[in-house]
PDB file of N, CA and C in Angstrom:
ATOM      1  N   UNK A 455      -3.581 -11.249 -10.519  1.00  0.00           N
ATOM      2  CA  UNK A 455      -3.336  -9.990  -9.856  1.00  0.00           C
ATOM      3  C   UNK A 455      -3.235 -10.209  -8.350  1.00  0.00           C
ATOM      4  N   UNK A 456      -2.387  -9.036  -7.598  1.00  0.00           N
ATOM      5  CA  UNK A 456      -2.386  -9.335  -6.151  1.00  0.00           C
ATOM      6  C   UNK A 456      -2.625  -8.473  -5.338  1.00  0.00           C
ATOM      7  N   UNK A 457      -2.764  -8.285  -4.406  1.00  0.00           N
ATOM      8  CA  UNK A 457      -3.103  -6.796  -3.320  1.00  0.00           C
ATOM      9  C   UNK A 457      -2.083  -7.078  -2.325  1.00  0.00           C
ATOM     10  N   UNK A 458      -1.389  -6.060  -1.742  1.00  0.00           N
ATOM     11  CA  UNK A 458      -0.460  -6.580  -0.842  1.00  0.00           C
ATOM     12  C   UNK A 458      -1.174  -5.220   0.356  1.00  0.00           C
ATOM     13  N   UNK A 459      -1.549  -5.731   1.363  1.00  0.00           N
ATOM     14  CA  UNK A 459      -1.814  -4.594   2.361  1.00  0.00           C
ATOM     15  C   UNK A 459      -1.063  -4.788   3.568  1.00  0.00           C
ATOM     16  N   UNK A 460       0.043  -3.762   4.002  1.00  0.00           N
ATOM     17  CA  UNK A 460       0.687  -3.728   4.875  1.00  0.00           C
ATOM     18  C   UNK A 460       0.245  -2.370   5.827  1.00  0.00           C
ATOM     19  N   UNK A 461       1.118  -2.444   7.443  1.00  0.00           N
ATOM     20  CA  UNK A 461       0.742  -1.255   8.325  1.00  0.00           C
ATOM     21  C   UNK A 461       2.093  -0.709   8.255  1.00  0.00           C
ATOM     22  N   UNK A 462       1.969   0.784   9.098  1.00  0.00           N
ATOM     23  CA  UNK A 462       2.716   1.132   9.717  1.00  0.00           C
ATOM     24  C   UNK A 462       3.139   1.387  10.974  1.00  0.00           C
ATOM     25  N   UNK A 463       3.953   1.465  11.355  1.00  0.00           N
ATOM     26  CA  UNK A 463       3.940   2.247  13.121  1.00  0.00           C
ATOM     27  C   UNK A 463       3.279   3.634  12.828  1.00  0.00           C
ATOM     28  N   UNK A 464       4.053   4.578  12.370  1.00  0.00           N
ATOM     29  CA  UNK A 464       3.922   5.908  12.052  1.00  0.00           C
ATOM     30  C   UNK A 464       4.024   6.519  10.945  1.00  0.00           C
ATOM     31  N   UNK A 465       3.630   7.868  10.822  1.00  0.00           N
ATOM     32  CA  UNK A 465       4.137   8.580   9.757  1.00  0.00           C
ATOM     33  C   UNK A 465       5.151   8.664   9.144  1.00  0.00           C
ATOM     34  N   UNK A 466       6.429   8.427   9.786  1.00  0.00           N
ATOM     35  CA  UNK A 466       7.642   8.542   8.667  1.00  0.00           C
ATOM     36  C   UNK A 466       7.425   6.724   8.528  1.00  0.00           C
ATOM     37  N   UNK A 467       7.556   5.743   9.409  1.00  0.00           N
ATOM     38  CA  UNK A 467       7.134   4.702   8.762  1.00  0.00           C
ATOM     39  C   UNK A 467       6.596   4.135   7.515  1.00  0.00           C
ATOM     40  N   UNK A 468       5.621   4.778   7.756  1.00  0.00           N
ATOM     41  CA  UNK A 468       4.767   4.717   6.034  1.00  0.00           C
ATOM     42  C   UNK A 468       5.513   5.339   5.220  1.00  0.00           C
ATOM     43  N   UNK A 469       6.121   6.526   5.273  1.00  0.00           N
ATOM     44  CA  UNK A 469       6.730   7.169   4.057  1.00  0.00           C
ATOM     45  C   UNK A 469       7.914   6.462   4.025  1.00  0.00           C
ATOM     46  N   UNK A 470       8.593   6.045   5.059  1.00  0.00           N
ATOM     47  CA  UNK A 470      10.085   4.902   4.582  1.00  0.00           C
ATOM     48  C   UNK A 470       9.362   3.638   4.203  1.00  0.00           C
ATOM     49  N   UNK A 471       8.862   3.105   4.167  1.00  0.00           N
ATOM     50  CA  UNK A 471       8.194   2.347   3.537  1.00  0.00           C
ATOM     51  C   UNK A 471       7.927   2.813   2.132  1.00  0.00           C
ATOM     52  N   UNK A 472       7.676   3.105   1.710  1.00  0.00           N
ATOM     53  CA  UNK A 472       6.774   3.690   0.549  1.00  0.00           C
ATOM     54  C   UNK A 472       7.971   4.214  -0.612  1.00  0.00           C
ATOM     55  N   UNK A 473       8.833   4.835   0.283  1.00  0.00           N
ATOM     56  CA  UNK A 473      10.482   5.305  -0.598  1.00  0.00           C
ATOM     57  C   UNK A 473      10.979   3.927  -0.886  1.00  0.00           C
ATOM     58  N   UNK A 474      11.356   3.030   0.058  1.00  0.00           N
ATOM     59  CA  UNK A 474      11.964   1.779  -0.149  1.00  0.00           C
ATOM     60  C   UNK A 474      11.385   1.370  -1.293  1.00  0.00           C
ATOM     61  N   UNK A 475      10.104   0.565  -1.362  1.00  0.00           N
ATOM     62  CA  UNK A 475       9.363   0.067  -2.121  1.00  0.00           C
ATOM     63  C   UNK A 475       9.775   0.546  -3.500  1.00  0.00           C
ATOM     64  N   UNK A 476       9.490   2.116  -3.793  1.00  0.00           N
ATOM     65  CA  UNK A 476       9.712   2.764  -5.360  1.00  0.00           C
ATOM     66  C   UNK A 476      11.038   2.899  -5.597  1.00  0.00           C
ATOM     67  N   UNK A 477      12.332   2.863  -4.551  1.00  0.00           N
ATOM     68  CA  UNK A 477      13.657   2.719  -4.745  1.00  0.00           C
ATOM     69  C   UNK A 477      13.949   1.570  -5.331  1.00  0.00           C
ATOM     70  N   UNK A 478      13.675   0.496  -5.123  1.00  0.00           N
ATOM     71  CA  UNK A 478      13.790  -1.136  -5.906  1.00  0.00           C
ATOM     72  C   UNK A 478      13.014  -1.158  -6.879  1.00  0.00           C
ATOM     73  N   UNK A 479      12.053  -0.578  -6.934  1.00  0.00           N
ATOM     74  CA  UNK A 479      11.032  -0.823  -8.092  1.00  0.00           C
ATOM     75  C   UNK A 479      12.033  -0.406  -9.352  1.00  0.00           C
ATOM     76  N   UNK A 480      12.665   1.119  -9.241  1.00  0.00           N
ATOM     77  CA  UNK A 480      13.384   1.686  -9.702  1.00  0.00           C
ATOM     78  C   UNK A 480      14.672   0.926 -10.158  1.00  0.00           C
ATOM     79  N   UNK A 481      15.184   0.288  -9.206  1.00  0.00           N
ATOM     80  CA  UNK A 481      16.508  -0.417  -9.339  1.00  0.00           C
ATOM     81  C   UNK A 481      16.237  -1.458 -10.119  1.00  0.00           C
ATOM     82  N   UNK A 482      15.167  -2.162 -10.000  1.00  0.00           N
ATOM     83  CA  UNK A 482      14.751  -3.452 -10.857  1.00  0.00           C
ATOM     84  C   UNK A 482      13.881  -3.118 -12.056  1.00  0.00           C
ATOM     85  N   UNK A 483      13.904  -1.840 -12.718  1.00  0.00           N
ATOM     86  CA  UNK A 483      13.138  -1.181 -13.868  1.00  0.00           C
ATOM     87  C   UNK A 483      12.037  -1.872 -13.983  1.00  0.00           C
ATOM     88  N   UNK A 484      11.302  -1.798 -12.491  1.00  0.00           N
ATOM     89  CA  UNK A 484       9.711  -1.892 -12.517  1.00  0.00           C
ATOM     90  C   UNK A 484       9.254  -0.784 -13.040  1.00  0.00           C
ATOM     91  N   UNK A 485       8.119  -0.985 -14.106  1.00  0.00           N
ATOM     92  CA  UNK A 485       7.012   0.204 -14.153  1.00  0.00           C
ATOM     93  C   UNK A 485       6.326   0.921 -12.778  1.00  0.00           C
ATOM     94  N   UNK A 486       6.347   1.475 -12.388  1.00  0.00           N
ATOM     95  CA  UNK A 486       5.449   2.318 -11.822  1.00  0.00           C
ATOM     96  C   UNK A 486       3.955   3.044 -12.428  1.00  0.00           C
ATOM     97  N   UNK A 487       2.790   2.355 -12.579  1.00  0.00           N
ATOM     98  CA  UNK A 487       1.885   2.490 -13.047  1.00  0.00           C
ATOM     99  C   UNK A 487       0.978   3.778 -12.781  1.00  0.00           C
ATOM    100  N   UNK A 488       1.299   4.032 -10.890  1.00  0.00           N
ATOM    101  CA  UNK A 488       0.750   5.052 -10.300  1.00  0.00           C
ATOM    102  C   UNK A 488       0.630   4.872  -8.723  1.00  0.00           C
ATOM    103  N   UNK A 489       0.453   5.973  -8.259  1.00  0.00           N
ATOM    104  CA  UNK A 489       0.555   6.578  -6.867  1.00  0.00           C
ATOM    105  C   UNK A 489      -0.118   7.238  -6.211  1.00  0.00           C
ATOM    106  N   UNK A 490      -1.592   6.938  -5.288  1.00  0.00           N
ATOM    107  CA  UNK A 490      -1.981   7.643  -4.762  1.00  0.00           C
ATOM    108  C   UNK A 490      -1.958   8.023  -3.050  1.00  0.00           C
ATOM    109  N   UNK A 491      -2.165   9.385  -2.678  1.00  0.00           N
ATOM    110  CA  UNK A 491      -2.059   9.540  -1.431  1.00  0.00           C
ATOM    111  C   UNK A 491      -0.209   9.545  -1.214  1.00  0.00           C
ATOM    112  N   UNK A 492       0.420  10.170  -2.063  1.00  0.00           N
ATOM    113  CA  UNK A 492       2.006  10.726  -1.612  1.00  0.00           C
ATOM    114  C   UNK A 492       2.433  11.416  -0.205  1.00  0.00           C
ATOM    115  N   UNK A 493       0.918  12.356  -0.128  1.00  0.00           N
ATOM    116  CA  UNK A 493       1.828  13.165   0.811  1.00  0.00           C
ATOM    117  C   UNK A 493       0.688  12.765   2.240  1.00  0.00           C
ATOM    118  N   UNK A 494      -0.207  11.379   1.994  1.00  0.00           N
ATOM    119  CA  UNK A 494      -0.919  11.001   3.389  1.00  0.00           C
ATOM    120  C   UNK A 494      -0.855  10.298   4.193  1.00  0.00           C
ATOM    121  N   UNK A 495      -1.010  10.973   5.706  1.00  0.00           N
ATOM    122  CA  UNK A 495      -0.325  10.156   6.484  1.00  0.00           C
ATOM    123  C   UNK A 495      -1.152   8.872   7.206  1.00  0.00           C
ATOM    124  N   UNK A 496      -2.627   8.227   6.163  1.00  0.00           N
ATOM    125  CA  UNK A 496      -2.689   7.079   6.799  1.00  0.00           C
ATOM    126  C   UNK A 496      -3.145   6.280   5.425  1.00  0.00           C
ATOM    127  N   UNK A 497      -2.906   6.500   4.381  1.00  0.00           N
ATOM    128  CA  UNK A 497      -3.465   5.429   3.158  1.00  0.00           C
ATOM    129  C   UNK A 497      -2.319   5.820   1.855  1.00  0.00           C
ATOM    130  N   UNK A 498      -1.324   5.010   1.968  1.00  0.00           N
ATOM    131  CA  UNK A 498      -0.890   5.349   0.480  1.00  0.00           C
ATOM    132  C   UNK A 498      -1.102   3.951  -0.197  1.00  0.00           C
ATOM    133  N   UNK A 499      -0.553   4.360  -1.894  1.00  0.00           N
ATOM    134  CA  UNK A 499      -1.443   3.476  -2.666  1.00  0.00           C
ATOM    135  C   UNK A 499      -0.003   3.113  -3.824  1.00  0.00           C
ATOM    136  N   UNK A 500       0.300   2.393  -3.856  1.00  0.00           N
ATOM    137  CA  UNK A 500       1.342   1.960  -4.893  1.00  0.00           C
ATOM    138  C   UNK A 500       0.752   0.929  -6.279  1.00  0.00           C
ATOM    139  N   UNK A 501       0.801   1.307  -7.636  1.00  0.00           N
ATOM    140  CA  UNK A 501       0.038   0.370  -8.318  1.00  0.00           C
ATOM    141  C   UNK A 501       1.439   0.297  -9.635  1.00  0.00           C
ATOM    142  N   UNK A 502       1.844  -1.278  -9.334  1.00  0.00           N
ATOM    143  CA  UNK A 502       3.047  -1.610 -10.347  1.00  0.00           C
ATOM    144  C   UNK A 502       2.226  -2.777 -11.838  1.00  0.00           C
ATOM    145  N   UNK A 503       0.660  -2.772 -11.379  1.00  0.00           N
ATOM    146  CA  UNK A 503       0.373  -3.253 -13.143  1.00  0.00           C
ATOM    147  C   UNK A 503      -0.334  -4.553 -11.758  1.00  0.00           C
ATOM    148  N   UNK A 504       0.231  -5.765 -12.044  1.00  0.00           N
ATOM    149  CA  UNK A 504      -0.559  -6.810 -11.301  1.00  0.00           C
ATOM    150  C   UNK A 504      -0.182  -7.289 -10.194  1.00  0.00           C
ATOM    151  N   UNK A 505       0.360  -5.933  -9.380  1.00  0.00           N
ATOM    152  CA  UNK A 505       0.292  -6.088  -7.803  1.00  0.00           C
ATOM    153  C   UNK A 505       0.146  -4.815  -7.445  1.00  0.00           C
ATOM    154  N   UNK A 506      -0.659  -4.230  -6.551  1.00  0.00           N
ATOM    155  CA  UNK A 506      -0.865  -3.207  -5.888  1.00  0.00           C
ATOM    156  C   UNK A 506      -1.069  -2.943  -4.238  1.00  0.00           C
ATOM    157  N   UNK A 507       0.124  -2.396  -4.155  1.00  0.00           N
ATOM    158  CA  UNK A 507       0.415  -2.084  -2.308  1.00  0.00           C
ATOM    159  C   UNK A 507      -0.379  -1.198  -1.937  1.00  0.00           C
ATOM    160  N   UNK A 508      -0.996  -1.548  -0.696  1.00  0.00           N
ATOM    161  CA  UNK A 508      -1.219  -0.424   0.116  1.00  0.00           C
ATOM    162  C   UNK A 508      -0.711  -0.430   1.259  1.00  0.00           C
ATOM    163  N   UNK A 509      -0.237   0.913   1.753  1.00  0.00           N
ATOM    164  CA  UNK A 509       0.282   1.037   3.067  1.00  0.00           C
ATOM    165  C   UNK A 509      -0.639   2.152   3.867  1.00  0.00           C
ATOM    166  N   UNK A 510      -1.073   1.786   5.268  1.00  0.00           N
ATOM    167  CA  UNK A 510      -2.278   1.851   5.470  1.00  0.00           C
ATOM    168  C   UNK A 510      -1.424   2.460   7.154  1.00  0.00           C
ATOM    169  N   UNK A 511      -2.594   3.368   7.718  1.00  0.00           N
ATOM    170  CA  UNK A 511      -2.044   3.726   9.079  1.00  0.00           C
ATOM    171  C   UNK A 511      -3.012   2.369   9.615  1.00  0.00           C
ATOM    172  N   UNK A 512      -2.429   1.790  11.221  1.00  0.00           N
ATOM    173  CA  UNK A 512      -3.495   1.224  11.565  1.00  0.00           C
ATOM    174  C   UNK A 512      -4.745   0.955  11.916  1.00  0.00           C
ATOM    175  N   UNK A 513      -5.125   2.764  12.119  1.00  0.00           N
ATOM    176  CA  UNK A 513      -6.712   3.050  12.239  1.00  0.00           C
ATOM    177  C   UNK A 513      -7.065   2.827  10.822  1.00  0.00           C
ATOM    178  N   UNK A 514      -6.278   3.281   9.906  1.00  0.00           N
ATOM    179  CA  UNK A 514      -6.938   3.628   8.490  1.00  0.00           C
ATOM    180  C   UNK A 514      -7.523   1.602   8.103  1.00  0.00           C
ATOM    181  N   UNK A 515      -6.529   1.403   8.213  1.00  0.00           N
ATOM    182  CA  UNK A 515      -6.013  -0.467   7.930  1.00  0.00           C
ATOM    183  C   UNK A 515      -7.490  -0.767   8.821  1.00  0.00           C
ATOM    184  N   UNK A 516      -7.723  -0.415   9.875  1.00  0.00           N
ATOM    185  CA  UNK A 516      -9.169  -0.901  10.726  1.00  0.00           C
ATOM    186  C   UNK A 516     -10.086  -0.730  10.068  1.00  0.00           C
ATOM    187  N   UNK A 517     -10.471   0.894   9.930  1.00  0.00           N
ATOM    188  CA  UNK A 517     -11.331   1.120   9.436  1.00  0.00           C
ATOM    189  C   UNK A 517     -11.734   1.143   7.952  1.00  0.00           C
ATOM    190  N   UNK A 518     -10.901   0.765   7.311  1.00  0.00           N
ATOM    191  CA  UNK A 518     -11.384   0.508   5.759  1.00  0.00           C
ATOM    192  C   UNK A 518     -11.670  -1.216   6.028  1.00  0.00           C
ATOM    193  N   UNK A 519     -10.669  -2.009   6.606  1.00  0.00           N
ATOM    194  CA  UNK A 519     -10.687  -3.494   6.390  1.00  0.00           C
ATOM    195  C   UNK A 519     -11.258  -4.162   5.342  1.00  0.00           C
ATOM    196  N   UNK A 520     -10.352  -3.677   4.242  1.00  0.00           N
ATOM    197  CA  UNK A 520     -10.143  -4.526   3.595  1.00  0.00           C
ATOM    198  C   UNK A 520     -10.034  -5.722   2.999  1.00  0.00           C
ATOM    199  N   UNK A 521      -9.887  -6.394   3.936  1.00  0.00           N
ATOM    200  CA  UNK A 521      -9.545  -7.895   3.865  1.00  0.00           C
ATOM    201  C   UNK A 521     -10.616  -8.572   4.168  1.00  0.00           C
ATOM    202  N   UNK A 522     -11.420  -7.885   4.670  1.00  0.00           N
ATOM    203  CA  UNK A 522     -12.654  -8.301   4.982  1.00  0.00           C
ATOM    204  C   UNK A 522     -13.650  -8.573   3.309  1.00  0.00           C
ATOM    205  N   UNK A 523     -13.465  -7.968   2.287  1.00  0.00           N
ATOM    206  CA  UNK A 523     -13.803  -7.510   1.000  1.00  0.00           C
ATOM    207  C   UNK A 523     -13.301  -9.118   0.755  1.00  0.00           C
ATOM    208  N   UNK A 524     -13.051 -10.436   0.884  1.00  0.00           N
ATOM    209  CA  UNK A 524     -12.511 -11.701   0.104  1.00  0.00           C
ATOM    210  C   UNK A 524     -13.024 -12.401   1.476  1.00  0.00           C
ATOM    211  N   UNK A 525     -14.005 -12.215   2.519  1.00  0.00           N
ATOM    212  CA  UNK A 525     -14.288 -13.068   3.494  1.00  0.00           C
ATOM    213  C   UNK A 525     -15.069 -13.950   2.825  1.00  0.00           C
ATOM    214  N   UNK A 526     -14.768 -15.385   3.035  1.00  0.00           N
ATOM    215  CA  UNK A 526     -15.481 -16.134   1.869  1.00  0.00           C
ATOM    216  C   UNK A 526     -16.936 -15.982   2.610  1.00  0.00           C
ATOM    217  N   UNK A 527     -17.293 -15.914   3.883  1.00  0.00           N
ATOM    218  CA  UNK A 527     -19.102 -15.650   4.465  1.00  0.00           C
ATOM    219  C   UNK A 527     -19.678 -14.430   3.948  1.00  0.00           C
ATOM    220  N   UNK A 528     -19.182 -13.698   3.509  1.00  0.00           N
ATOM    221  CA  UNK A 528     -19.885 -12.377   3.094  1.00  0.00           C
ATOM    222  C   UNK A 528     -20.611 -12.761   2.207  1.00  0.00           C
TER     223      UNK A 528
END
């Protein structure tokens, strides 16, 4: 399985982002498993089975940090 966490500049950023992404998914008859946070403007959530995007505002991307969750010192 994979996590893919990306930023945005802005609000329509994230949402062109987020259209792109499910436009190919679409074109390449990916499943779409599920979707959370459609209409938010700092955490959306894309889940295609064994990769799951998030697109993150950059405060949001700070303050959750994520990536921090696989620091091998923790």
């Amino acid at each position: 399985d994979y996590m893919i966490i990306a930023s945005g500049t802005s609000n329509r950023h994230l949402q062109s982002i987020g259209e792109k992404v499910l436009e190919d998914l679409k074109a390449k008859n990916i499943e779409l498993l599920g979707m959370e946070g459609e209409n938010s403007n700092e955490w959306k959530l894309i889940d295609i089975g064994d990769v799951v995007l998030h697109l993150m505002s950059v405060n949001a991307r700070t303050f959750y940090d994520l990536e921090s969750l696989w620091d091998p010192d923790l």
